[in-house]
């Protein structure tokens, strides 16, 4: 009897619904839903045979809701019922989620059983904390990767972009960060990856040791744009939960480019005009909304965010790379030529910057990095001539010095994927290498 009463209480009091009035490509027009829905609201479309298709409102046009579906529209016809489900999607993350792999709805996909929901709902599309209420970025964080620790030192709550072409070592670098950084927990969003790669990343690169302290959100490239975009929101929402628990979270997203592509697909379907390179205006308004959610919190706890950006054809000035660079607090550039030379991680230190530097480092450390950069850039300027054998030793003392220190610095920048680095040790080692070099 109690159960029956409970069940009756749980029946939604008013089921609001509209009717499908038209379908154009991926976009469904829903009429008569009234003012119940807004952008981001969830509906369930009823297909033939009673199958329910989850959908999201992406636009409103002349009183009709324009919705896109999370699944196939097969069997959805004119007049089909479109039931209102929720104003806004939420998830309830929990500390026990560490070590798990989930989908865009935070449902487990690793076959390790159900996930325990936490006590507080987190909105998938939460707004970033207000700028004035936010803490400043904290002390520096040991990322466990030597070249990043020293040449682009990162603070707790900072956000860095990792810019790279395909196959230049993004995944390996992210897995090193997940395994070796001194963060309390890592939240990893694999957005729009090829299915095979997501699995390889989790099993081979991350391994059991990396996975144990991570929550991984996966949406593969074959899933609809709405799902891929939502996976990015879910990644942020989970990171926000851990941040609110006072944890220092490391958030890794691979890649923001695929998030932008998903938003473009949604925007174009909803009838937005394409602008630069086919990207729609909402791509450029959604990017900061997403990226700004990483950062320091309003109390203890922070989200340090590293976001990869695919630079197709190694064009670092394409619109997404440009937009992301403008939003984040620094960028790390991975270069194919460096990887081909056999130096991994293939970071071009001369083109990478962290905007928290030099503020977060000691004076002598800043000096050290300045010195190393100078040597590298002197070498870089002369690299062609040196390689051709056209440079004569002794003609310029600065170049001679750059040539002399080059091999040791290159070795310093190299780090195997199974090698862990320590922040303090990195600076000490660099100091040892540069001893005797002109300041
Ligand atoms: N630290 C490292 N040490 C040795 N080899 C590395 C290292 N990092 C990357 N590599 C080499 O580079 C290859 C490509 O790396 P990775 O898969 O991380 O690239 P990616 O940028 O993620 O590629 P994609 O764009 O296809 O996702 C690896 O298979 C490996 O051979
Ligand atoms: Mg990869």
Short mmCIF file of C-alpha atoms and ligand atoms in Angstrom, two decimals:
data_model
loop_
_atom_site.label_atom_id
_atom_site.label_comp_id
_atom_site.label_asym_id
_atom_site.label_seq_id
_atom_site.Cartn_x
_atom_site.Cartn_y
_atom_site.Cartn_z
CA UNK A 1 0.00 0.00 0.00
CA UNK A 2 2.78 2.44 0.99
CA UNK A 3 4.53 1.63 -2.24
CA UNK A 4 1.36 2.36 -4.18
CA UNK A 5 0.93 5.73 -2.48
CA UNK A 6 4.57 6.49 -3.18
CA UNK A 7 4.13 5.58 -6.84
CA UNK A 8 1.06 7.77 -7.12
CA UNK A 9 2.93 10.67 -5.50
CA UNK A 10 5.71 10.21 -8.02
CA UNK A 11 3.42 10.58 -11.00
CA UNK A 12 4.13 14.00 -12.46
CA UNK A 13 1.12 16.18 -11.79
CA UNK A 14 1.03 17.95 -15.09
CA UNK A 15 2.46 16.37 -18.17
CA UNK A 16 3.05 19.15 -20.62
CA UNK A 17 3.42 18.24 -24.20
CA UNK A 18 3.35 19.62 -27.71
CA UNK A 19 3.08 18.11 -31.15
CA UNK A 20 5.65 17.65 -33.89
CA UNK A 21 4.74 20.08 -36.65
CA UNK A 22 7.62 19.49 -39.04
CA UNK A 23 11.05 17.98 -39.48
CA UNK A 24 13.81 19.56 -41.51
CA UNK A 25 17.03 17.55 -41.56
CA UNK A 26 18.04 17.16 -37.94
CA UNK A 27 15.70 19.86 -36.71
CA UNK A 28 12.23 19.13 -35.37
CA UNK A 29 9.55 21.84 -35.03
CA UNK A 30 7.36 21.37 -31.97
CA UNK A 31 4.10 23.33 -31.82
CA UNK A 32 1.71 23.98 -28.92
CA UNK A 33 4.27 23.43 -26.19
CA UNK A 34 3.56 26.96 -24.98
CA UNK A 35 5.97 28.76 -22.72
CA UNK A 36 6.98 25.61 -20.86
CA UNK A 37 10.32 25.32 -22.59
CA UNK A 38 13.43 27.38 -23.09
CA UNK A 39 16.78 26.82 -24.74
CA UNK A 40 18.36 23.69 -23.26
CA UNK A 41 15.05 22.17 -22.07
CA UNK A 42 14.57 18.45 -22.55
CA UNK A 43 11.70 16.86 -24.43
CA UNK A 44 10.86 13.27 -25.27
CA UNK A 45 9.60 12.72 -28.80
CA UNK A 46 7.37 9.75 -29.30
CA UNK A 47 8.22 7.64 -32.32
CA UNK A 48 6.06 4.95 -33.89
CA UNK A 49 5.74 1.96 -31.64
CA UNK A 50 6.02 4.09 -28.52
CA UNK A 51 9.79 4.52 -28.67
CA UNK A 52 10.87 7.73 -26.89
CA UNK A 53 13.62 9.86 -28.36
CA UNK A 54 15.30 12.35 -26.05
CA UNK A 55 15.64 15.81 -27.54
CA UNK A 56 16.89 19.24 -26.60
CA UNK A 57 15.50 22.67 -27.47
CA UNK A 58 18.08 24.54 -29.53
CA UNK A 59 15.92 27.39 -30.80
CA UNK A 60 12.50 29.01 -30.69
CA UNK A 61 10.90 30.31 -33.86
CA UNK A 62 7.51 32.01 -34.01
CA UNK A 63 6.29 30.32 -30.88
CA UNK A 64 7.51 26.91 -31.92
CA UNK A 65 10.29 25.07 -30.19
CA UNK A 66 13.06 23.85 -32.46
CA UNK A 67 14.55 20.71 -31.05
CA UNK A 68 17.34 18.33 -31.93
CA UNK A 69 17.31 14.69 -30.94
CA UNK A 70 19.96 12.72 -29.08
CA UNK A 71 19.10 9.64 -31.10
CA UNK A 72 17.67 8.62 -34.44
CA UNK A 73 14.48 10.34 -35.61
CA UNK A 74 13.24 7.22 -37.33
CA UNK A 75 9.52 6.78 -36.82
CA UNK A 76 8.91 10.32 -35.60
CA UNK A 77 6.17 11.86 -37.71
CA UNK A 78 3.88 14.87 -37.91
CA UNK A 79 1.61 15.10 -34.88
CA UNK A 80 3.86 12.94 -32.72
CA UNK A 81 3.73 13.76 -29.04
CA UNK A 82 6.63 15.82 -27.68
CA UNK A 83 6.61 15.56 -23.90
CA UNK A 84 8.30 18.06 -21.65
CA UNK A 85 10.86 16.25 -19.49
CA UNK A 86 13.03 18.76 -17.66
CA UNK A 87 13.88 22.41 -17.70
CA UNK A 88 17.55 21.66 -17.37
CA UNK A 89 19.61 18.48 -17.28
CA UNK A 90 21.50 17.77 -14.07
CA UNK A 91 23.80 15.08 -12.73
CA UNK A 92 24.71 14.07 -9.18
CA UNK A 93 28.42 13.31 -9.07
CA UNK A 94 29.99 11.56 -6.13
CA UNK A 95 33.51 11.01 -4.79
CA UNK A 96 33.13 7.29 -5.54
CA UNK A 97 33.13 8.05 -9.26
CA UNK A 98 36.95 8.15 -9.34
CA UNK A 99 38.26 5.30 -11.47
CA UNK A 100 35.14 5.18 -13.64
CA UNK A 101 34.34 5.82 -17.29
CA UNK A 102 31.01 7.47 -18.11
CA UNK A 103 29.07 8.79 -21.11
CA UNK A 104 27.60 12.22 -21.77
CA UNK A 105 24.78 11.55 -19.26
CA UNK A 106 27.29 10.39 -16.62
CA UNK A 107 26.07 6.82 -17.03
CA UNK A 108 28.77 4.19 -16.54
CA UNK A 109 30.12 2.55 -19.70
CA UNK A 110 32.90 0.48 -18.15
CA UNK A 111 30.80 -2.46 -17.03
CA UNK A 112 31.81 -1.99 -13.40
CA UNK A 113 28.26 -1.67 -12.13
CA UNK A 114 26.03 1.28 -11.30
CA UNK A 115 27.33 4.60 -10.02
CA UNK A 116 26.30 5.93 -6.64
CA UNK A 117 24.63 9.33 -7.04
CA UNK A 118 25.91 12.12 -4.81
CA UNK A 119 23.76 14.36 -2.66
CA UNK A 120 23.82 17.53 -4.73
CA UNK A 121 22.59 18.03 -8.27
CA UNK A 122 24.97 19.79 -10.63
CA UNK A 123 23.63 21.54 -13.71
CA UNK A 124 25.31 20.42 -16.90
CA UNK A 125 25.28 23.96 -18.21
CA UNK A 126 26.22 25.84 -15.09
CA UNK A 127 27.46 29.40 -15.37
CA UNK A 128 31.07 30.09 -14.36
CA UNK A 129 31.48 31.57 -10.87
CA UNK A 130 31.14 35.38 -10.92
CA UNK A 131 34.52 36.98 -11.62
CA UNK A 132 34.53 39.16 -8.49
CA UNK A 133 33.73 36.23 -6.16
CA UNK A 134 36.49 34.03 -7.52
CA UNK A 135 39.75 33.38 -5.75
CA UNK A 136 42.95 34.39 -7.48
CA UNK A 137 44.93 31.57 -9.08
CA UNK A 138 46.71 29.63 -6.35
CA UNK A 139 50.31 28.53 -5.91
CA UNK A 140 51.93 26.57 -8.71
CA UNK A 141 50.94 23.02 -9.38
CA UNK A 142 53.39 20.23 -10.11
CA UNK A 143 52.21 18.79 -13.43
CA UNK A 144 54.73 15.96 -13.40
CA UNK A 145 56.00 16.93 -16.85
CA UNK A 146 59.38 18.65 -16.80
CA UNK A 147 59.06 20.95 -19.79
CA UNK A 148 55.67 22.25 -18.63
CA UNK A 149 56.75 22.66 -15.01
CA UNK A 150 59.71 24.81 -15.92
CA UNK A 151 58.97 26.61 -19.19
CA UNK A 152 55.22 27.09 -18.75
CA UNK A 153 54.80 26.87 -14.99
CA UNK A 154 51.12 26.51 -14.21
CA UNK A 155 49.20 27.67 -11.14
CA UNK A 156 46.24 26.01 -9.46
CA UNK A 157 43.16 27.28 -11.25
CA UNK A 158 44.99 28.30 -14.40
CA UNK A 159 43.80 27.29 -17.85
CA UNK A 160 46.21 26.32 -20.60
CA UNK A 161 45.63 25.34 -24.20
CA UNK A 162 47.68 22.59 -25.82
CA UNK A 163 47.86 23.35 -29.53
CA UNK A 164 48.88 20.53 -31.81
CA UNK A 165 48.30 18.87 -35.14
CA UNK A 166 47.18 15.27 -35.31
CA UNK A 167 49.58 12.61 -34.09
CA UNK A 168 52.01 14.98 -32.40
CA UNK A 169 51.62 13.48 -28.95
CA UNK A 170 48.56 15.08 -27.32
CA UNK A 171 47.12 11.87 -25.93
CA UNK A 172 50.41 10.69 -24.50
CA UNK A 173 50.99 14.09 -22.90
CA UNK A 174 47.51 14.11 -21.36
CA UNK A 175 48.03 10.64 -19.95
CA UNK A 176 51.31 11.76 -18.38
CA UNK A 177 49.51 14.70 -16.79
CA UNK A 178 46.79 12.39 -15.49
CA UNK A 179 49.31 9.97 -14.02
CA UNK A 180 52.01 12.27 -12.68
CA UNK A 181 50.47 15.60 -11.69
CA UNK A 182 50.06 16.40 -8.01
CA UNK A 183 46.35 17.19 -8.40
CA UNK A 184 43.86 15.53 -6.04
CA UNK A 185 41.71 14.18 -8.83
CA UNK A 186 41.70 14.30 -12.62
CA UNK A 187 38.58 14.67 -14.75
CA UNK A 188 39.16 13.78 -18.40
CA UNK A 189 36.78 14.60 -21.23
CA UNK A 190 37.36 12.69 -24.46
CA UNK A 191 35.19 14.63 -26.86
CA UNK A 192 34.67 13.38 -30.40
CA UNK A 193 37.55 10.91 -30.37
CA UNK A 194 37.51 7.92 -32.67
CA UNK A 195 36.05 5.01 -30.71
CA UNK A 196 39.14 2.85 -30.97
CA UNK A 197 41.31 5.67 -29.69
CA UNK A 198 39.24 6.36 -26.60
CA UNK A 199 39.66 2.75 -25.56
CA UNK A 200 43.39 2.75 -26.33
CA UNK A 201 43.80 5.92 -24.34
CA UNK A 202 42.08 4.50 -21.28
CA UNK A 203 43.68 1.06 -21.39
CA UNK A 204 47.18 1.76 -22.67
CA UNK A 205 48.08 5.40 -22.05
CA UNK A 206 46.19 6.02 -18.84
CA UNK A 207 46.51 2.51 -17.45
CA UNK A 208 45.05 1.31 -14.15
CA UNK A 209 47.25 3.69 -12.16
CA UNK A 210 46.06 6.80 -14.03
CA UNK A 211 42.45 5.67 -14.18
CA UNK A 212 42.30 5.09 -10.43
CA UNK A 213 42.49 8.82 -9.75
CA UNK A 214 40.44 9.93 -12.73
CA UNK A 215 36.88 10.18 -13.94
CA UNK A 216 36.73 9.82 -17.73
CA UNK A 217 33.84 11.15 -19.82
CA UNK A 218 33.69 9.79 -23.35
CA UNK A 219 31.65 10.77 -26.42
CA UNK A 220 33.01 9.31 -29.61
CA UNK A 221 32.96 10.90 -33.06
CA UNK A 222 30.09 8.73 -34.30
CA UNK A 223 27.68 10.07 -31.69
CA UNK A 224 25.34 12.96 -32.52
CA UNK A 225 26.62 16.51 -32.10
CA UNK A 226 24.33 17.09 -29.10
CA UNK A 227 25.89 14.15 -27.30
CA UNK A 228 29.43 15.27 -28.04
CA UNK A 229 28.68 18.77 -26.82
CA UNK A 230 26.95 17.48 -23.71
CA UNK A 231 29.97 15.31 -22.84
CA UNK A 232 32.01 18.50 -22.54
CA UNK A 233 29.40 20.00 -20.18
CA UNK A 234 29.32 16.79 -18.14
CA UNK A 235 33.13 16.86 -17.80
CA UNK A 236 32.93 20.38 -16.38
CA UNK A 237 30.04 19.54 -14.05
CA UNK A 238 31.96 16.61 -12.55
CA UNK A 239 35.05 18.80 -12.11
CA UNK A 240 32.89 21.44 -10.40
CA UNK A 241 31.63 18.85 -7.95
CA UNK A 242 35.17 17.88 -6.89
CA UNK A 243 36.17 21.54 -6.75
CA UNK A 244 33.29 22.23 -4.36
CA UNK A 245 34.59 19.40 -2.19
CA UNK A 246 37.72 21.52 -1.73
CA UNK A 247 39.81 19.43 -4.11
CA UNK A 248 42.42 20.68 -6.54
CA UNK A 249 41.10 19.23 -9.77
CA UNK A 250 43.03 18.75 -12.96
CA UNK A 251 40.66 18.91 -15.91
CA UNK A 252 41.90 17.56 -19.23
CA UNK A 253 39.79 17.99 -22.35
CA UNK A 254 40.65 16.42 -25.69
CA UNK A 255 39.59 18.34 -27.64
CA UNK A 256 37.87 21.75 -27.50
CA UNK A 257 38.03 21.79 -31.27
CA UNK A 258 35.63 18.86 -31.42
CA UNK A 259 33.35 20.65 -28.96
CA UNK A 260 33.38 23.66 -31.30
CA UNK A 261 32.62 21.43 -34.29
CA UNK A 262 29.66 19.92 -32.44
CA UNK A 263 28.34 23.38 -31.61
CA UNK A 264 28.77 24.39 -35.25
CA UNK A 265 26.75 21.39 -36.36
CA UNK A 266 24.00 22.26 -33.90
CA UNK A 267 24.05 25.93 -34.88
CA UNK A 268 23.89 25.23 -38.61
CA UNK A 269 21.00 22.81 -38.12
CA UNK A 270 19.13 25.44 -36.12
CA UNK A 271 19.53 27.87 -39.00
CA UNK A 272 22.32 30.07 -37.70
CA UNK A 273 24.33 31.84 -40.36
CA UNK A 274 27.84 30.50 -40.90
CA UNK A 275 30.57 33.08 -40.38
CA UNK A 276 34.32 32.48 -40.32
CA UNK A 277 35.15 29.09 -41.86
CA UNK A 278 31.55 27.96 -41.44
CA UNK A 279 31.61 28.48 -37.69
CA UNK A 280 28.38 29.98 -36.40
CA UNK A 281 28.19 32.85 -33.88
CA UNK A 282 27.15 30.56 -31.02
CA UNK A 283 30.44 28.66 -31.36
CA UNK A 284 32.26 31.78 -30.28
CA UNK A 285 29.79 32.55 -27.49
CA UNK A 286 29.73 28.97 -26.13
CA UNK A 287 33.52 28.58 -26.04
CA UNK A 288 34.16 31.14 -23.29
CA UNK A 289 31.13 29.87 -21.35
CA UNK A 290 32.67 26.41 -21.32
CA UNK A 291 36.30 27.34 -20.72
CA UNK A 292 35.55 29.92 -18.02
CA UNK A 293 33.98 27.21 -15.89
CA UNK A 294 37.48 25.94 -15.21
CA UNK A 295 39.53 28.10 -12.89
CA UNK A 296 39.66 28.92 -9.19
CA UNK A 297 36.47 28.46 -7.18
CA UNK A 298 34.86 30.92 -4.81
CA UNK A 299 36.21 29.05 -1.79
CA UNK A 300 38.79 26.30 -1.41
CA UNK A 301 39.23 24.01 -4.38
CA UNK A 302 40.17 24.80 -7.94
CA UNK A 303 39.95 23.48 -11.46
CA UNK A 304 43.21 23.65 -13.38
CA UNK A 305 42.22 23.15 -17.00
CA UNK A 306 44.29 21.87 -19.90
CA UNK A 307 42.43 21.88 -23.18
CA UNK A 308 43.78 20.50 -26.41
CA UNK A 309 43.17 22.34 -29.65
CA UNK A 310 43.62 20.57 -32.97
CA UNK A 311 45.44 22.73 -35.42
CA UNK A 312 44.68 21.14 -38.77
CA UNK A 313 47.47 21.48 -41.28
CA UNK A 314 49.46 23.03 -38.43
CA UNK A 315 47.63 26.33 -38.99
CA UNK A 316 47.81 28.03 -35.60
CA UNK A 317 45.71 30.97 -36.76
CA UNK A 318 42.50 29.17 -37.63
CA UNK A 319 39.43 30.68 -35.90
CA UNK A 320 39.02 28.16 -33.07
CA UNK A 321 42.70 28.22 -32.12
CA UNK A 322 42.55 32.01 -32.18
CA UNK A 323 39.42 32.22 -30.04
CA UNK A 324 40.69 29.69 -27.50
CA UNK A 325 44.08 31.38 -27.24
CA UNK A 326 42.30 34.63 -26.39
CA UNK A 327 40.26 33.05 -23.60
CA UNK A 328 42.89 30.94 -21.83
CA UNK A 329 45.79 31.94 -19.59
CA UNK A 330 48.52 30.53 -21.76
CA UNK A 331 49.30 28.06 -24.48
CA UNK A 332 51.60 25.16 -25.10
CA UNK A 333 52.51 24.48 -28.72
CA UNK A 334 53.39 20.96 -29.80
CA UNK A 335 55.30 20.80 -33.05
CA UNK A 336 55.51 17.97 -35.52
CA UNK A 337 59.12 18.73 -36.51
CA UNK A 338 60.23 18.40 -32.89
CA UNK A 339 58.53 15.04 -32.52
CA UNK A 340 60.07 13.88 -35.77
CA UNK A 341 63.46 14.74 -34.33
CA UNK A 342 62.62 12.30 -31.55
CA UNK A 343 62.10 14.79 -28.76
CA UNK A 344 58.90 14.13 -26.80
CA UNK A 345 56.88 15.85 -25.44
CA UNK A 346 57.27 17.86 -28.67
CA UNK A 347 56.80 21.25 -27.00
CA UNK A 348 58.17 24.28 -28.80
CA UNK A 349 59.13 26.23 -25.71
CA UNK A 350 59.81 29.43 -27.61
CA UNK A 351 56.23 29.58 -28.85
CA UNK A 352 54.64 28.49 -25.56
CA UNK A 353 53.75 30.83 -22.72
CA UNK A 354 52.06 30.71 -19.35
CA UNK A 355 50.54 34.01 -18.29
CA UNK A 356 51.07 33.15 -14.61
CA UNK A 357 54.81 33.43 -15.14
CA UNK A 358 56.97 34.92 -13.82
CA UNK A 359 54.67 35.78 -10.88
CA UNK A 360 54.54 32.26 -9.51
CA UNK A 361 58.28 31.50 -9.67
CA UNK A 362 61.31 32.58 -7.63
CA UNK A 363 63.59 35.27 -9.05
CA UNK A 364 66.44 32.82 -9.68
CA UNK A 365 64.08 30.42 -11.43
CA UNK A 366 62.84 33.18 -13.70
CA UNK A 367 66.44 34.06 -14.50
CA UNK A 368 67.19 30.46 -15.29
CA UNK A 369 64.28 30.17 -17.71
CA UNK A 370 65.23 33.47 -19.36
CA UNK A 371 68.74 32.18 -19.85
CA UNK A 372 67.58 28.88 -21.35
CA UNK A 373 65.12 30.64 -23.66
CA UNK A 374 67.86 32.97 -24.86
CA UNK A 375 70.16 30.07 -25.67
CA UNK A 376 67.39 28.23 -27.50
CA UNK A 377 66.33 31.26 -29.48
CA UNK A 378 69.89 32.13 -30.47
CA UNK A 379 70.27 28.58 -31.74
CA UNK A 380 66.91 28.74 -33.50
CA UNK A 381 67.92 31.90 -35.38
CA UNK A 382 71.04 30.20 -36.68
CA UNK A 383 69.65 26.68 -36.99
CA UNK A 384 69.57 26.67 -40.80
CA UNK A 385 73.15 27.85 -41.13
CA UNK A 386 74.39 25.48 -38.44
CA UNK A 387 72.67 22.52 -40.10
CA UNK A 388 74.15 23.44 -43.48
CA UNK A 389 77.57 23.73 -41.94
CA UNK A 390 77.70 27.37 -42.99
CA UNK A 391 78.36 28.63 -39.50
CA UNK A 392 82.02 28.85 -38.56
CA UNK A 393 82.74 28.16 -34.90
CA UNK A 394 84.27 31.16 -33.18
CA UNK A 395 82.59 33.84 -35.29
CA UNK A 396 80.00 34.71 -32.63
CA UNK A 397 80.50 33.81 -28.94
CA UNK A 398 76.74 33.87 -28.27
CA UNK A 399 76.07 31.33 -31.02
CA UNK A 400 78.99 29.19 -29.86
CA UNK A 401 77.49 29.11 -26.42
CA UNK A 402 74.03 28.26 -27.78
CA UNK A 403 75.53 25.35 -29.73
CA UNK A 404 77.44 24.15 -26.69
CA UNK A 405 74.42 24.04 -24.36
CA UNK A 406 71.92 22.84 -26.93
CA UNK A 407 72.32 19.05 -26.47
CA UNK A 408 71.99 19.24 -22.69
CA UNK A 409 68.87 21.42 -22.89
CA UNK A 410 67.30 19.10 -25.49
CA UNK A 411 67.93 16.15 -23.17
CA UNK A 412 66.40 18.11 -20.33
CA UNK A 413 63.25 18.75 -22.39
CA UNK A 414 62.90 15.09 -23.32
CA UNK A 415 60.74 12.92 -21.08
CA UNK A 416 59.69 9.36 -21.76
CA UNK A 417 56.05 8.58 -21.16
CA UNK A 418 56.88 6.31 -18.23
CA UNK A 419 59.11 8.83 -16.53
CA UNK A 420 57.75 11.04 -13.78
CA UNK A 421 59.24 14.48 -13.18
CA UNK A 422 59.24 16.65 -10.08
CA UNK A 423 58.84 20.42 -10.21
CA UNK A 424 61.61 21.45 -7.79
CA UNK A 425 63.99 18.86 -9.19
CA UNK A 426 63.40 20.23 -12.70
CA UNK A 427 64.64 23.70 -11.82
CA UNK A 428 67.63 22.25 -9.94
CA UNK A 429 68.56 20.14 -12.91
CA UNK A 430 68.30 23.08 -15.28
CA UNK A 431 70.46 25.16 -12.95
CA UNK A 432 73.09 22.41 -13.06
CA UNK A 433 73.01 22.34 -16.86
CA UNK A 434 73.32 26.10 -17.27
CA UNK A 435 76.06 26.54 -14.68
CA UNK A 436 78.77 28.59 -16.29
CA UNK A 437 76.59 29.94 -19.10
CA UNK A 438 76.50 33.73 -19.51
CA UNK A 439 73.56 35.18 -17.51
N1 LIG B 1 56.58 11.13 -24.37
C1 LIG B 1 56.68 10.36 -25.46
N2 LIG B 1 57.70 9.49 -25.57
C2 LIG B 1 57.83 8.73 -26.67
N3 LIG B 1 57.01 8.74 -27.72
C3 LIG B 1 55.97 9.58 -27.70
C4 LIG B 1 55.74 10.44 -26.56
N4 LIG B 1 54.64 11.17 -26.82
C5 LIG B 1 54.20 10.78 -28.05
N5 LIG B 1 54.98 9.84 -28.58
C6 LIG B 1 54.81 9.19 -29.91
O1 LIG B 1 53.92 9.93 -30.72
C7 LIG B 1 52.85 9.11 -31.19
C8 LIG B 1 51.55 9.88 -31.29
O2 LIG B 1 51.15 10.31 -30.01
P1 LIG B 1 49.62 10.56 -29.61
O3 LIG B 1 48.79 9.39 -29.92
O4 LIG B 1 49.66 11.04 -28.21
O5 LIG B 1 49.27 11.75 -30.60
P2 LIG B 1 47.92 12.57 -30.71
O6 LIG B 1 48.33 13.98 -30.91
O7 LIG B 1 47.04 12.28 -29.56
O8 LIG B 1 47.30 11.98 -32.04
P3 LIG B 1 45.82 12.10 -32.60
O9 LIG B 1 45.72 13.44 -33.19
O10 LIG B 1 45.78 11.01 -33.61
O11 LIG B 1 44.91 11.88 -31.43
C9 LIG B 1 52.81 7.96 -30.20
O12 LIG B 1 52.31 6.80 -30.76
C10 LIG B 1 54.25 7.81 -29.78
O13 LIG B 1 54.93 6.99 -30.71
MG1 LIG B 2 45.04 11.51 -29.49
#
